Coordinates of C-alpha atoms and ligand atoms in Angstrom, one line a residue:
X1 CA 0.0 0.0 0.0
X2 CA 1.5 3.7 -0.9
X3 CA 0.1 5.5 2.4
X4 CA 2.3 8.6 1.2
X5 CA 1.0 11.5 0.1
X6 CA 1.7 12.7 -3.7
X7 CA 4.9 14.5 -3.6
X8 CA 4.7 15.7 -6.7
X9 CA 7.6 14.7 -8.2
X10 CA 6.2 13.3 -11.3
X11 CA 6.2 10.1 -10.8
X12 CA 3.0 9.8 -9.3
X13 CA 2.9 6.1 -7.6
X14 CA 5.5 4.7 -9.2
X15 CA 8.9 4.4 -7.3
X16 CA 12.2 4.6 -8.8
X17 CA 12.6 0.4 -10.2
X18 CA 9.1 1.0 -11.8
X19 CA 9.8 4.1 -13.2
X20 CA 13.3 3.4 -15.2
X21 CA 11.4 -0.1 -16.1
X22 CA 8.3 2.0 -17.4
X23 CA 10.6 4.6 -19.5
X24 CA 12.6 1.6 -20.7
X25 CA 9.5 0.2 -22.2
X26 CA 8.3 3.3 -23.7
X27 CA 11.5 4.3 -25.1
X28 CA 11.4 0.8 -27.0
X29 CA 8.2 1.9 -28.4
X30 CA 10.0 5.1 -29.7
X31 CA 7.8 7.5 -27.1
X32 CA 8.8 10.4 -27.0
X33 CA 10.3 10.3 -23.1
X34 CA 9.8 13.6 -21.8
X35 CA 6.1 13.5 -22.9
X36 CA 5.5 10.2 -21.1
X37 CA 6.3 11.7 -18.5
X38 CA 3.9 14.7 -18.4
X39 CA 1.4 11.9 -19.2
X40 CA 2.2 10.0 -16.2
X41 CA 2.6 13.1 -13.7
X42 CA -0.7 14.6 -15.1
X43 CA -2.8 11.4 -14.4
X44 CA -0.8 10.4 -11.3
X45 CA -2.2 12.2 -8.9
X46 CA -3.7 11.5 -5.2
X47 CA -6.1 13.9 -3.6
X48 CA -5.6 17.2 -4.6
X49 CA -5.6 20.2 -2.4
X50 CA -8.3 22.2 -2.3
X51 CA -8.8 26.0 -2.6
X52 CA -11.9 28.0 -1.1
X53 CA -13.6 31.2 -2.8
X54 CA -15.7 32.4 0.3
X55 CA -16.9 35.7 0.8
X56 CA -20.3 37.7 0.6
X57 CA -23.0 37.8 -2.4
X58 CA -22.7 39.7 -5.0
X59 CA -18.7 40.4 -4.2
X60 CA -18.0 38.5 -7.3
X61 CA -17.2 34.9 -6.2
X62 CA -18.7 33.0 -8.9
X63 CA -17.1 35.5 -11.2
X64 CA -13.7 34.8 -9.7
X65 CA -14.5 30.8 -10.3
X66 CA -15.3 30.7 -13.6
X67 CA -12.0 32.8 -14.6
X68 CA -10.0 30.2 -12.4
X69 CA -11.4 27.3 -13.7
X70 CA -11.1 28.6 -17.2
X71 CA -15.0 28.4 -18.1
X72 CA -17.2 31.4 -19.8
X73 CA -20.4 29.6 -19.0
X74 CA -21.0 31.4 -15.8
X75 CA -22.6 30.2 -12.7
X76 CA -23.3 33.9 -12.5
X77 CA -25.8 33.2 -15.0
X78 CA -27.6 31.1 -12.0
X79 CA -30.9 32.8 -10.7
X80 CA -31.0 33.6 -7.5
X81 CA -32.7 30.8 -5.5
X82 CA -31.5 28.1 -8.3
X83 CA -29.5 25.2 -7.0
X84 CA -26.1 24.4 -8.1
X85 CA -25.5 20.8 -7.7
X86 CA -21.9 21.2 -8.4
X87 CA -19.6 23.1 -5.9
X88 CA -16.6 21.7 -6.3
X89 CA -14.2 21.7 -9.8
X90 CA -10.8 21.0 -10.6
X91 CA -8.5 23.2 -12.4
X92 CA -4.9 24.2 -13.3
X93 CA -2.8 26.8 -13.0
X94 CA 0.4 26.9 -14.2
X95 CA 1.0 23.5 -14.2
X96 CA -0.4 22.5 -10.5
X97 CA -3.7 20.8 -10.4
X98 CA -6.1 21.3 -7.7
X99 CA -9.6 22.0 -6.6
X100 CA -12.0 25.0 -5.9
X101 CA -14.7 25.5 -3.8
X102 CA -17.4 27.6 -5.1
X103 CA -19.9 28.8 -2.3
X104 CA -21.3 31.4 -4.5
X105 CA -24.9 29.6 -4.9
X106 CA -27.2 31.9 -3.3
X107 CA -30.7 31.4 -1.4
X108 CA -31.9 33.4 -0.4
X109 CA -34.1 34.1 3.0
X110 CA -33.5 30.9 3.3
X111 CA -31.5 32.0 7.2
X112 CA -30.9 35.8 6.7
X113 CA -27.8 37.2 5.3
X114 CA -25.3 37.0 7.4
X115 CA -26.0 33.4 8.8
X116 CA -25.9 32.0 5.4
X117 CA -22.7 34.2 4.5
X118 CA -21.3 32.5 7.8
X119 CA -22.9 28.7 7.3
X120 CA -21.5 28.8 3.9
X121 CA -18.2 30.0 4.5
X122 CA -17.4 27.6 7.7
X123 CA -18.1 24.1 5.2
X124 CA -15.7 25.5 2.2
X125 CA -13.1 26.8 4.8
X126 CA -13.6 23.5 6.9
X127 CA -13.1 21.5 3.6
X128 CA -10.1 24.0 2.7
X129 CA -6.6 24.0 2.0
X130 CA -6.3 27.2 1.9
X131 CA -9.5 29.7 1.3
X132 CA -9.6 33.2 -1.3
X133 CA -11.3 36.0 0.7
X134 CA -13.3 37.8 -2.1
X135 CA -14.4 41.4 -0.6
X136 CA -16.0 44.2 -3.0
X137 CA -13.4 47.0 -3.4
X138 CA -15.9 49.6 -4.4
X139 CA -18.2 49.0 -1.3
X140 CA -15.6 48.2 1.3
X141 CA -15.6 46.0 4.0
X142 CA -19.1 45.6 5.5
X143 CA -20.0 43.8 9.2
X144 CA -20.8 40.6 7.1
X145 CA -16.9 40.5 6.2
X146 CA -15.6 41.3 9.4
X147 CA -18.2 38.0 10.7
X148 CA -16.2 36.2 8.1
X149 CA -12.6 37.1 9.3
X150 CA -13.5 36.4 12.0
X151 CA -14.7 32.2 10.8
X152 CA -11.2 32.7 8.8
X153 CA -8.9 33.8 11.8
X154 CA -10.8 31.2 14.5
X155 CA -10.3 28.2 11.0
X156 CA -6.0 29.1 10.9
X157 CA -6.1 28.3 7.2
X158 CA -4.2 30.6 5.0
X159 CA -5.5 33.1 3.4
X160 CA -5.9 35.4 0.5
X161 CA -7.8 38.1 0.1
X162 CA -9.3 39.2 -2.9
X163 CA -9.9 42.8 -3.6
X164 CA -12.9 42.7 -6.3
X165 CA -14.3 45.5 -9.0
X166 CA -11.2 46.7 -9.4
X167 CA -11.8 47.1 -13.0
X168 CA -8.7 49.6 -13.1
X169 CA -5.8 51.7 -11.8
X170 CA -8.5 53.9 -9.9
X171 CA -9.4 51.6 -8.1
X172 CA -6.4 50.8 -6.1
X173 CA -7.2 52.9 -3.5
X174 CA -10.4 51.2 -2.5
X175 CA -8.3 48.3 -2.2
X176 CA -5.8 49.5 -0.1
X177 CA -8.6 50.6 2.1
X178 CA -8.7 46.9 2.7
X179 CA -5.9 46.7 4.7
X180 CA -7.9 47.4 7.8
X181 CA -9.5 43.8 7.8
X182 CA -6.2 42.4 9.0
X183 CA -5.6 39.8 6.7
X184 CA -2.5 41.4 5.0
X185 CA -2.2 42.6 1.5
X186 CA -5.3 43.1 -0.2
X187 CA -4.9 42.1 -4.0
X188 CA -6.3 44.4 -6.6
X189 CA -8.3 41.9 -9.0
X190 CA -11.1 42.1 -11.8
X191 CA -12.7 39.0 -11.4
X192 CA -14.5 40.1 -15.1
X193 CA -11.6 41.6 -16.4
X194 CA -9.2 39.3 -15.6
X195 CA -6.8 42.3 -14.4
X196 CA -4.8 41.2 -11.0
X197 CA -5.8 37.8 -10.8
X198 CA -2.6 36.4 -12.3
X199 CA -0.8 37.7 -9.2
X200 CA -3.5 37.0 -6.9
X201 CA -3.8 33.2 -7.9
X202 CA -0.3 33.0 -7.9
X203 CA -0.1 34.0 -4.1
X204 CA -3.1 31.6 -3.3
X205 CA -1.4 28.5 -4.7
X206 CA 1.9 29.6 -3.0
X207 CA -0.2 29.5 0.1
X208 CA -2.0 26.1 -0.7
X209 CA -0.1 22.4 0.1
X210 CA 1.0 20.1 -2.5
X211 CA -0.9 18.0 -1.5
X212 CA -4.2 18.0 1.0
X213 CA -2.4 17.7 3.7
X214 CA -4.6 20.0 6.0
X215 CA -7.6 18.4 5.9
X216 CA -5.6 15.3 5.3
X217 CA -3.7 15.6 8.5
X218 CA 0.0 15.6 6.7
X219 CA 1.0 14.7 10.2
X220 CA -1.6 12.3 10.6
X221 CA -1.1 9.6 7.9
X222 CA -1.1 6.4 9.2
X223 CA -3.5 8.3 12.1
X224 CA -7.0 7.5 12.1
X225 CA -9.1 7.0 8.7
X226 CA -11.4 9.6 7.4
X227 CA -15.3 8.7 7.2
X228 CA -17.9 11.3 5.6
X229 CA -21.6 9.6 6.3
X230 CA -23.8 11.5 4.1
X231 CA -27.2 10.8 2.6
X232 CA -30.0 13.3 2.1
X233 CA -32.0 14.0 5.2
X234 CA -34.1 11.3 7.1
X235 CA -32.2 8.5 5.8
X236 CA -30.8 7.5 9.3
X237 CA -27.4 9.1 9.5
X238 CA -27.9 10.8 12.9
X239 CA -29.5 7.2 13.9
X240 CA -26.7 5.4 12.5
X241 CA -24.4 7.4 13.9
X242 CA -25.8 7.7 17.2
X243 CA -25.9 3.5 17.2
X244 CA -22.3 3.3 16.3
X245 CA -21.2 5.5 18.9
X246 CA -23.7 4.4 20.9
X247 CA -22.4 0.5 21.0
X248 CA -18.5 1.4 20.8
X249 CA -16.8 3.7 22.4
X250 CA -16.8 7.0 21.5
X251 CA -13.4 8.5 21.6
X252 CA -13.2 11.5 24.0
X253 CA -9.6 12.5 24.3
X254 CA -8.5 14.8 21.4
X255 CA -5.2 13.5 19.4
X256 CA -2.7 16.0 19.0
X257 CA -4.0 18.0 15.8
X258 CA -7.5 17.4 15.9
X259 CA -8.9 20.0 18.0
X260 CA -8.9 22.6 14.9
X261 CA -11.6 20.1 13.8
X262 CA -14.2 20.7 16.4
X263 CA -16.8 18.9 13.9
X264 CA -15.5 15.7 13.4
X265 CA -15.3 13.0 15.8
X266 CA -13.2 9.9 16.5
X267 CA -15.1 6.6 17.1
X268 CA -13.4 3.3 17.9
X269 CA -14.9 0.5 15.9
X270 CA -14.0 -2.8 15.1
X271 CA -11.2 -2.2 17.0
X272 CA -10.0 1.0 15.4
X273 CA -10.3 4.4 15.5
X274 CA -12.1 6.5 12.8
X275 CA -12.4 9.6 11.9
X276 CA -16.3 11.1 11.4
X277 CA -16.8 13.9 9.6
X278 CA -18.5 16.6 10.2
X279 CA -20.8 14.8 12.6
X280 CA -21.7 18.3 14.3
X281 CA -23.9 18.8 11.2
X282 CA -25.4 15.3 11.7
X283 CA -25.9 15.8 15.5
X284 CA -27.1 19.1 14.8
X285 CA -29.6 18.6 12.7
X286 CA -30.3 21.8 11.6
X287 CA -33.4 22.4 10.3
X288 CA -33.3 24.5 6.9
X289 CA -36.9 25.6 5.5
X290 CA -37.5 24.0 2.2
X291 CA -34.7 25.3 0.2
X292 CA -32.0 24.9 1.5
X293 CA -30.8 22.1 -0.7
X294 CA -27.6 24.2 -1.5
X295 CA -26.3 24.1 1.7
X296 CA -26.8 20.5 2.1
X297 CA -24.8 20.0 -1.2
X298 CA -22.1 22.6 0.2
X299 CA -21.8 20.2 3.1
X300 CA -22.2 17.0 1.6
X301 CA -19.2 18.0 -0.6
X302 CA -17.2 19.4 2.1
X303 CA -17.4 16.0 4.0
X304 CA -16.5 14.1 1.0
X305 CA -13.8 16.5 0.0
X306 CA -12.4 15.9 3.9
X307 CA -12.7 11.7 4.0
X308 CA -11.0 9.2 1.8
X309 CA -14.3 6.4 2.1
X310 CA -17.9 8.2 2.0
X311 CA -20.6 5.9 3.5
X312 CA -23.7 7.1 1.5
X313 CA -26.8 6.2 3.3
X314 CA -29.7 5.0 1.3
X315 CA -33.0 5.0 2.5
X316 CA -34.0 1.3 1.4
X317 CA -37.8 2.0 2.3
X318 CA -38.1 4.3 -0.3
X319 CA -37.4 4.6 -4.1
X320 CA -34.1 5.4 -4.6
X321 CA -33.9 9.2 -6.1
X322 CA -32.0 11.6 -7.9
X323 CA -31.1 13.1 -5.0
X324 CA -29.1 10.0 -3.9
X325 CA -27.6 9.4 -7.2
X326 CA -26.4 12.8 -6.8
X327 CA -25.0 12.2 -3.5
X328 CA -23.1 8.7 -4.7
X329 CA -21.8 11.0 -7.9
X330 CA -20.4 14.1 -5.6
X331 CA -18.3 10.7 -3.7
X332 CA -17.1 9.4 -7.3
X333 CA -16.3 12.4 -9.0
X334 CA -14.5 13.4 -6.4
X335 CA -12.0 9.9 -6.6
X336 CA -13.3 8.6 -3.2
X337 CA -14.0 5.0 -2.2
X338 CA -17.3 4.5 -1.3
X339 CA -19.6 2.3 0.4
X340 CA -23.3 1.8 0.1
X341 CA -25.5 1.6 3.1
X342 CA -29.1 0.4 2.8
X343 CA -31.0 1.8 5.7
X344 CA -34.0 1.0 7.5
X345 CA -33.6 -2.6 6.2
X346 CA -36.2 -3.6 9.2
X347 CA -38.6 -2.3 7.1
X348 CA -38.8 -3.9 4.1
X349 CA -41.2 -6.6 2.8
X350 CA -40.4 -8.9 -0.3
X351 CA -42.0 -6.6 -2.4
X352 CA -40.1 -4.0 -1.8
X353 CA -36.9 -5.6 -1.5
X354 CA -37.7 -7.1 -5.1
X355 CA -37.9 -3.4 -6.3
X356 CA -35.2 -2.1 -4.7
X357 CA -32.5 -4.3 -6.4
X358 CA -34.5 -3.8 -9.7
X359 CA -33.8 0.3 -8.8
X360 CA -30.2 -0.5 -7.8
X361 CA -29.9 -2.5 -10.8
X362 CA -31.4 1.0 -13.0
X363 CA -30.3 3.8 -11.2
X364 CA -27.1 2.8 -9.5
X365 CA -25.2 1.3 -13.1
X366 CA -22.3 3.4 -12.8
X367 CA -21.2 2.2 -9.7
X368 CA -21.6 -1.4 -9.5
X369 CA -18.3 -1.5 -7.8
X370 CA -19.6 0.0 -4.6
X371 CA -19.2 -2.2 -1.1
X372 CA -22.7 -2.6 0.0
X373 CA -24.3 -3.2 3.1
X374 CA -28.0 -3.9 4.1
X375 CA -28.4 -2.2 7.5
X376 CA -30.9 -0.8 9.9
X377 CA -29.3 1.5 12.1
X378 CA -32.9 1.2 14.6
X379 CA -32.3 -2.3 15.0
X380 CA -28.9 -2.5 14.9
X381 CA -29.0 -5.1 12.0
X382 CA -25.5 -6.1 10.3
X383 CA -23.5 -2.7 12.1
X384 CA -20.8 -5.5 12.3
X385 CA -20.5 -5.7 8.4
X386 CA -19.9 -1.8 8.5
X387 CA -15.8 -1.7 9.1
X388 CA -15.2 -4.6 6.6
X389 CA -17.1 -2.7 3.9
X390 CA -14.8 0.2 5.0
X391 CA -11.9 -1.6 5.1
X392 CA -12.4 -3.1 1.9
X393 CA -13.2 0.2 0.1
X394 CA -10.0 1.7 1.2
X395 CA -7.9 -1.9 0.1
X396 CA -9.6 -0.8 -2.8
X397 CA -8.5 2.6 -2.9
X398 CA -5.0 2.1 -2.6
X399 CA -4.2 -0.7 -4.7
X400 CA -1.3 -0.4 -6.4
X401 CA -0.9 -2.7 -9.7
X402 CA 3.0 -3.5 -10.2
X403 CA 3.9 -2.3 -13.7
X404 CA 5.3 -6.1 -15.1
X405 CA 2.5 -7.3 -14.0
X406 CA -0.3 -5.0 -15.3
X407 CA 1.9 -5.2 -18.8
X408 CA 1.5 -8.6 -18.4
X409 CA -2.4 -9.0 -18.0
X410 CA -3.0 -6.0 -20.6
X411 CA -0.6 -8.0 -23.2
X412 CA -3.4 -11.1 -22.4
X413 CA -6.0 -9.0 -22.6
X414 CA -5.1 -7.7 -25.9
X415 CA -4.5 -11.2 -27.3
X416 CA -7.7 -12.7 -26.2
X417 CA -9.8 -9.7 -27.1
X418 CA -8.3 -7.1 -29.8
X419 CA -10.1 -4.2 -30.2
X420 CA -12.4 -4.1 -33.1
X421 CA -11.3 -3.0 -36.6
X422 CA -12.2 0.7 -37.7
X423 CA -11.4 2.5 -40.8
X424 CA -9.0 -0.5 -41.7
X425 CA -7.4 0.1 -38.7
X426 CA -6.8 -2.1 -35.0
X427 CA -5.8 0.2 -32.4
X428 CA -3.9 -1.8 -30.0
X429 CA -2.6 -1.2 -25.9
X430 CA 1.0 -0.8 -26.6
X431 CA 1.4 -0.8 -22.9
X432 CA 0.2 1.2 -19.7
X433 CA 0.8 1.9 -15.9
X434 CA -0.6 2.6 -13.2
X435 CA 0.3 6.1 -12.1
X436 CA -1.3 6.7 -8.7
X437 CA -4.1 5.5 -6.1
X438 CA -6.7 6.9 -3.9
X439 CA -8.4 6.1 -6.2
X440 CA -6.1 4.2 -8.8
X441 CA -5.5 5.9 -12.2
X442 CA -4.2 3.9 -15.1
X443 CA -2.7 5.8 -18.1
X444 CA -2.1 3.7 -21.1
X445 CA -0.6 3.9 -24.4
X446 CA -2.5 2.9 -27.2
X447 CA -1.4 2.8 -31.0
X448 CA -5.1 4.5 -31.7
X449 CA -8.4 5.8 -30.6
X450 CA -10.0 3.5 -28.1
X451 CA -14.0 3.4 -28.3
X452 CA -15.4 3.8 -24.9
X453 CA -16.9 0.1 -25.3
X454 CA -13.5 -0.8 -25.4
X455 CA -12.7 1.3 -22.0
X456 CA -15.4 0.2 -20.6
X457 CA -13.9 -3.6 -20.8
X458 CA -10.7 -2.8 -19.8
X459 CA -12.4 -1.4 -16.8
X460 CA -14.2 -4.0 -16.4
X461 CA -11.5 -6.7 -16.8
X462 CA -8.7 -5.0 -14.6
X463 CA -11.7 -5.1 -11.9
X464 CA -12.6 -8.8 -12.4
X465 CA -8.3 -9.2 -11.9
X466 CA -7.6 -7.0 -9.1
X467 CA -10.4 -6.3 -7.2
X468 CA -10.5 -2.5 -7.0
X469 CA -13.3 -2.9 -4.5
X470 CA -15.1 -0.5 -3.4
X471 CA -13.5 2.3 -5.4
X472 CA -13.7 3.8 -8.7
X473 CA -10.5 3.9 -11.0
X474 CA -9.1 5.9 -13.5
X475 CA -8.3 5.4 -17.1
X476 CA -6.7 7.7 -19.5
X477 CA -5.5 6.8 -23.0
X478 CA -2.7 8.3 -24.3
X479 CA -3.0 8.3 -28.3
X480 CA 0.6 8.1 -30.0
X481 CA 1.0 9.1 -33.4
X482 CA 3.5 9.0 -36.1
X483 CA 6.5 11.1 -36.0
X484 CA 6.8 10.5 -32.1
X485 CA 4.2 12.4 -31.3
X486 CA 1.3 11.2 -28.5
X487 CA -1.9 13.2 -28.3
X488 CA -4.1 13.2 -25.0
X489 CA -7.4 11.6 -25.9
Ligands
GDP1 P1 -21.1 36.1 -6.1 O1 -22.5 36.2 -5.6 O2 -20.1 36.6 -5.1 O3 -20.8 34.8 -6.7 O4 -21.0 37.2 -7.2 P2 -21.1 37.1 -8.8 O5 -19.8 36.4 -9.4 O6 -22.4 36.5 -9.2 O7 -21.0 38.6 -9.3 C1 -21.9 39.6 -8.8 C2 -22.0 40.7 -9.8 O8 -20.8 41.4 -9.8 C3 -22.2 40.2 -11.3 O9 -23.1 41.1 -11.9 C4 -20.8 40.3 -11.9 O10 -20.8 40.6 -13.2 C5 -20.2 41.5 -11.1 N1 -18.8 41.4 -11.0 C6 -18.0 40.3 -10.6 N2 -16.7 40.6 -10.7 C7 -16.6 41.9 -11.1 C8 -15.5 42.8 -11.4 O11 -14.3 42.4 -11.3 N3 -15.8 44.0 -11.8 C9 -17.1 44.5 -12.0 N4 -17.2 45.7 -12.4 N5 -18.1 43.7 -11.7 C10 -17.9 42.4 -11.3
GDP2 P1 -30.9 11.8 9.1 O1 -31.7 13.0 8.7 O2 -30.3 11.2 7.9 O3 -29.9 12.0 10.2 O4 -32.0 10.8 9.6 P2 -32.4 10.3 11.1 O5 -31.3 9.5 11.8 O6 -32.8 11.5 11.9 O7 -33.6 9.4 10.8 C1 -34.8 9.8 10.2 C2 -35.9 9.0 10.6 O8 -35.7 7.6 10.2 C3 -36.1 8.9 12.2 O9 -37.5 8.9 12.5 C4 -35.5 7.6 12.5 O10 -36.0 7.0 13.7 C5 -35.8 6.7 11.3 N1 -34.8 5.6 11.1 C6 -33.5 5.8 11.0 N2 -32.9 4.6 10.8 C7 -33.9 3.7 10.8 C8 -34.0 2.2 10.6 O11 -32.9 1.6 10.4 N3 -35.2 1.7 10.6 C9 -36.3 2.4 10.8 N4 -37.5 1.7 10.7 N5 -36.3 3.7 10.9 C10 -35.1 4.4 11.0

């Protein structure tokens, strides 16, 4: 198991033997080296760190976003009272891949301005590596901002701040004024315009870890394992958790390093210690007014963005819904492992147990690889298969294929099952590696375009080989093309 975190030193999860073994073989296939390389270094990363854009409405946040992340289609374009379901992308800059937290989705009356300014801000800076502060230069700072300074100074996570609207050199002033907040140098941006926010991104990725190490505990690997329970509300998580705790022991005594994390909670089961996250929220129960979906997304994808294994929670009494497909999809797209939990399993009949696996069978395709577990957290039933699921999904997570031997089974694999003719053609796996884990991602090189059918198998066959439980896995095919050349496809 690689238990270290990416250093980013290019060669993702392979270690020195692998990697001269790995260049030898391309370099046999006439790849150009220096491109393999980038190929494996782009696909072989772990976690990535994550960046929060927190800050009033209306400041420009979503603005800021979509200029980070490179996209025109604004989420400004969002009506006010419309739900986001994404609030979370990746992106790249310069080079260094990461992830941003958007917590511009606005309802409102939903709590009254400042509340939500504050509820929002704590999950992205809880989830954060490092948070962008985005105040309005023309109007200054307001009593909202100060109530977020004050989430930022109580969170210790570095910080940038943002000085927005400046739309040009007369604006500097205003942002100077912005000194007074106490959070250093204000930086002059146009979150439209584009003007400032070179420099400013520049001083918020110097402030952000190579790797997720703040919400990943850089001091804690090998510490306690991160568990996000999510599930939309009234499928049993504060049940569940409440019968977990309830039957172990719940850990009092804070570890060195935890107590930043005031929301989470260790809880010893099966004989270890784990990490829940943000089970404030799920104790708390806050009760939102219809609405207030968007804040249960924001925190959903906090948690996730914070654990390495989400437990989603299903409600097995009733239909399954898009809501909980949407749940299970934040947990995969964001390369966690992932368990299944079936809830209130003391309720079901044989009817309704015939239709649920006809549901699961429909709605949950893509992710046939979860661990699943049938549970009811009221009557205790199968808590004991819980950890093993766990355990299994984070095996899962962190396998790590040996290059000979996944050259080995792909050689078999294209023997026993070419790809089919196009064009006169056969596009064939020249050969491939496995570049990093949590989750694993595969990058191979292949003499042509490779349908997704195709993909698809090879997914399917390197799960049938190596288990890959419990997680989902990464595939990217590297095209090369005459002259030396390889193409991303
Ligand atoms: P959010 O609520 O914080 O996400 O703010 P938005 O990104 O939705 O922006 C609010 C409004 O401010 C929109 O009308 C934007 O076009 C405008 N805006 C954002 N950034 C700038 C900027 O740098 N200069 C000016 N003049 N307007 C901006
Ligand atoms: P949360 O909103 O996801 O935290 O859900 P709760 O834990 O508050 O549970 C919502 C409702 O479902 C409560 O009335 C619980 O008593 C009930 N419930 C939770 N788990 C089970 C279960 O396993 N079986 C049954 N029958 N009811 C359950």
């Amino acid at each position: 198991m690689n238990d270290q975190i990416p250093t980013g030193d290019g060669h993702g999860a392979l270690d020195d033997a692998e990697y001269s073994e790995f260049m030898e073989l391309a370099a046999q296939e006439g790849f150009d080296l220096e491109e393999v390389e980038g190929d494996i270094a782009a696909a072989g990363h772990g976690p990535l760190p994550v960046l929060a854009v927190v800050g009033r409405p209306n400041v420009g946040k979503s603005t800021l976003v979509n200029r980070i992340i490179g996209r025109r289609e604004a989420v400004v374009e969002d009506r006010p009272g419309v739900t986001r379901d994404r609030v979370t992308y990746e992106a790249d800059w310069n080079g260094r891949r990461f992830k941003v937290v958007d917590t511009g989705g606005w309802e409102q009356d939903v709590l009254g301005i400042d509340a939500s300014v504050a509820m929002q801000a704590e999950f992205a800076i809880d989830a954060a590596d490092a948070v962008i502060f985005v105040v309005d230069a023309k109007v200054g700072a307001t009593d909202t901002d100060e109530a977020v300074v004050k989430l930022l100074r109580r969170a210790g996570k570095p910080v940038v701040l943002a000085a927005n609207k400046v739309d040009g050199p007369s604006g500097e002033a205003d942002a100077a004024m912005l000194w007074s907040l106490g959070l250093g140098e204000p930086h002059p941006v146009s979150a439209l315009h584009g003007r400032g926010t070179g420099d400013m991104l520049d001083a918020a990725l110097d402030a952000l870890p190579e790797a997720p190490e703040m919400t990943y505990g850089g001091t804690a690997v090998g510490g306690p394992r991160r568990v996000a329970l999510i599930g939309r509300p009234n499928v049993g998580k504060s049940s569940l958790l409440n019968k977990v705790a309830r039957e172990e022991r719940v850990v009092v005594n804070e570890l060195a390093g935890t107590t930043r994390d005031p929301v989470d909670e260790l809880i010893e089961l099966g004989g270890k210690t784990w990490k829940f996250i943000d089970t404030a929220g799920i104790r708390r129960r806050v009760h939102l007014q219809a609405g207030a979906d968007y804040y249960a997304s924001l925190r959903t994808a906090a948690a996730v963005e914070k654990a390495e294994v989400a437990v989603v929670l299903i409600d097995a009494s009733e239909s399954i819904s898009v809501q909980d497909q949407r749940i299970i999809t934040m947990a995969v797209e964001a390369g966690r492992a992932l368990v299944i939990a079936y809830n209130k399993w003391d309720t079901l009949d044989e009817e309704r147990r015939f239709y649920l696996e006809r549901e699961i069978e429909r709605d949950l395709v893509q992710v046939p690889w979860a661990m699943r577990v049938n549970v009811s957290a009221r009557t205790g039933r199968h808590m004991e298969k819980l950890v093993p699921a766990i355990e299994t999904a984070l095996a899962g997570w962190e396998t790590r294929i040996p290059t000979g031997r996944l050259n080995a089974f792909l050689g078999e694999l294209v023997a026993a099952n070419p790809h089919p003719i196009r064009g006169g053609k056969q596009p064939r796996i020249l050969f491939g590696t496995q570049a990093g884990t949590k989750p694993p991602r595969f990058v191979l090189f292949a003499s042509g375009f490779l349908e997704a059918g195709y993909r698809r198998f090879i997914e399917r066959r390197l799960r049938e080989e190596f288990g890959f439980e419990g997680t989902p896995i990464h595939i990217s095919v590297r095209v090369r093309e005459k002259r030396g050349t390889s193409k991303k496809k």
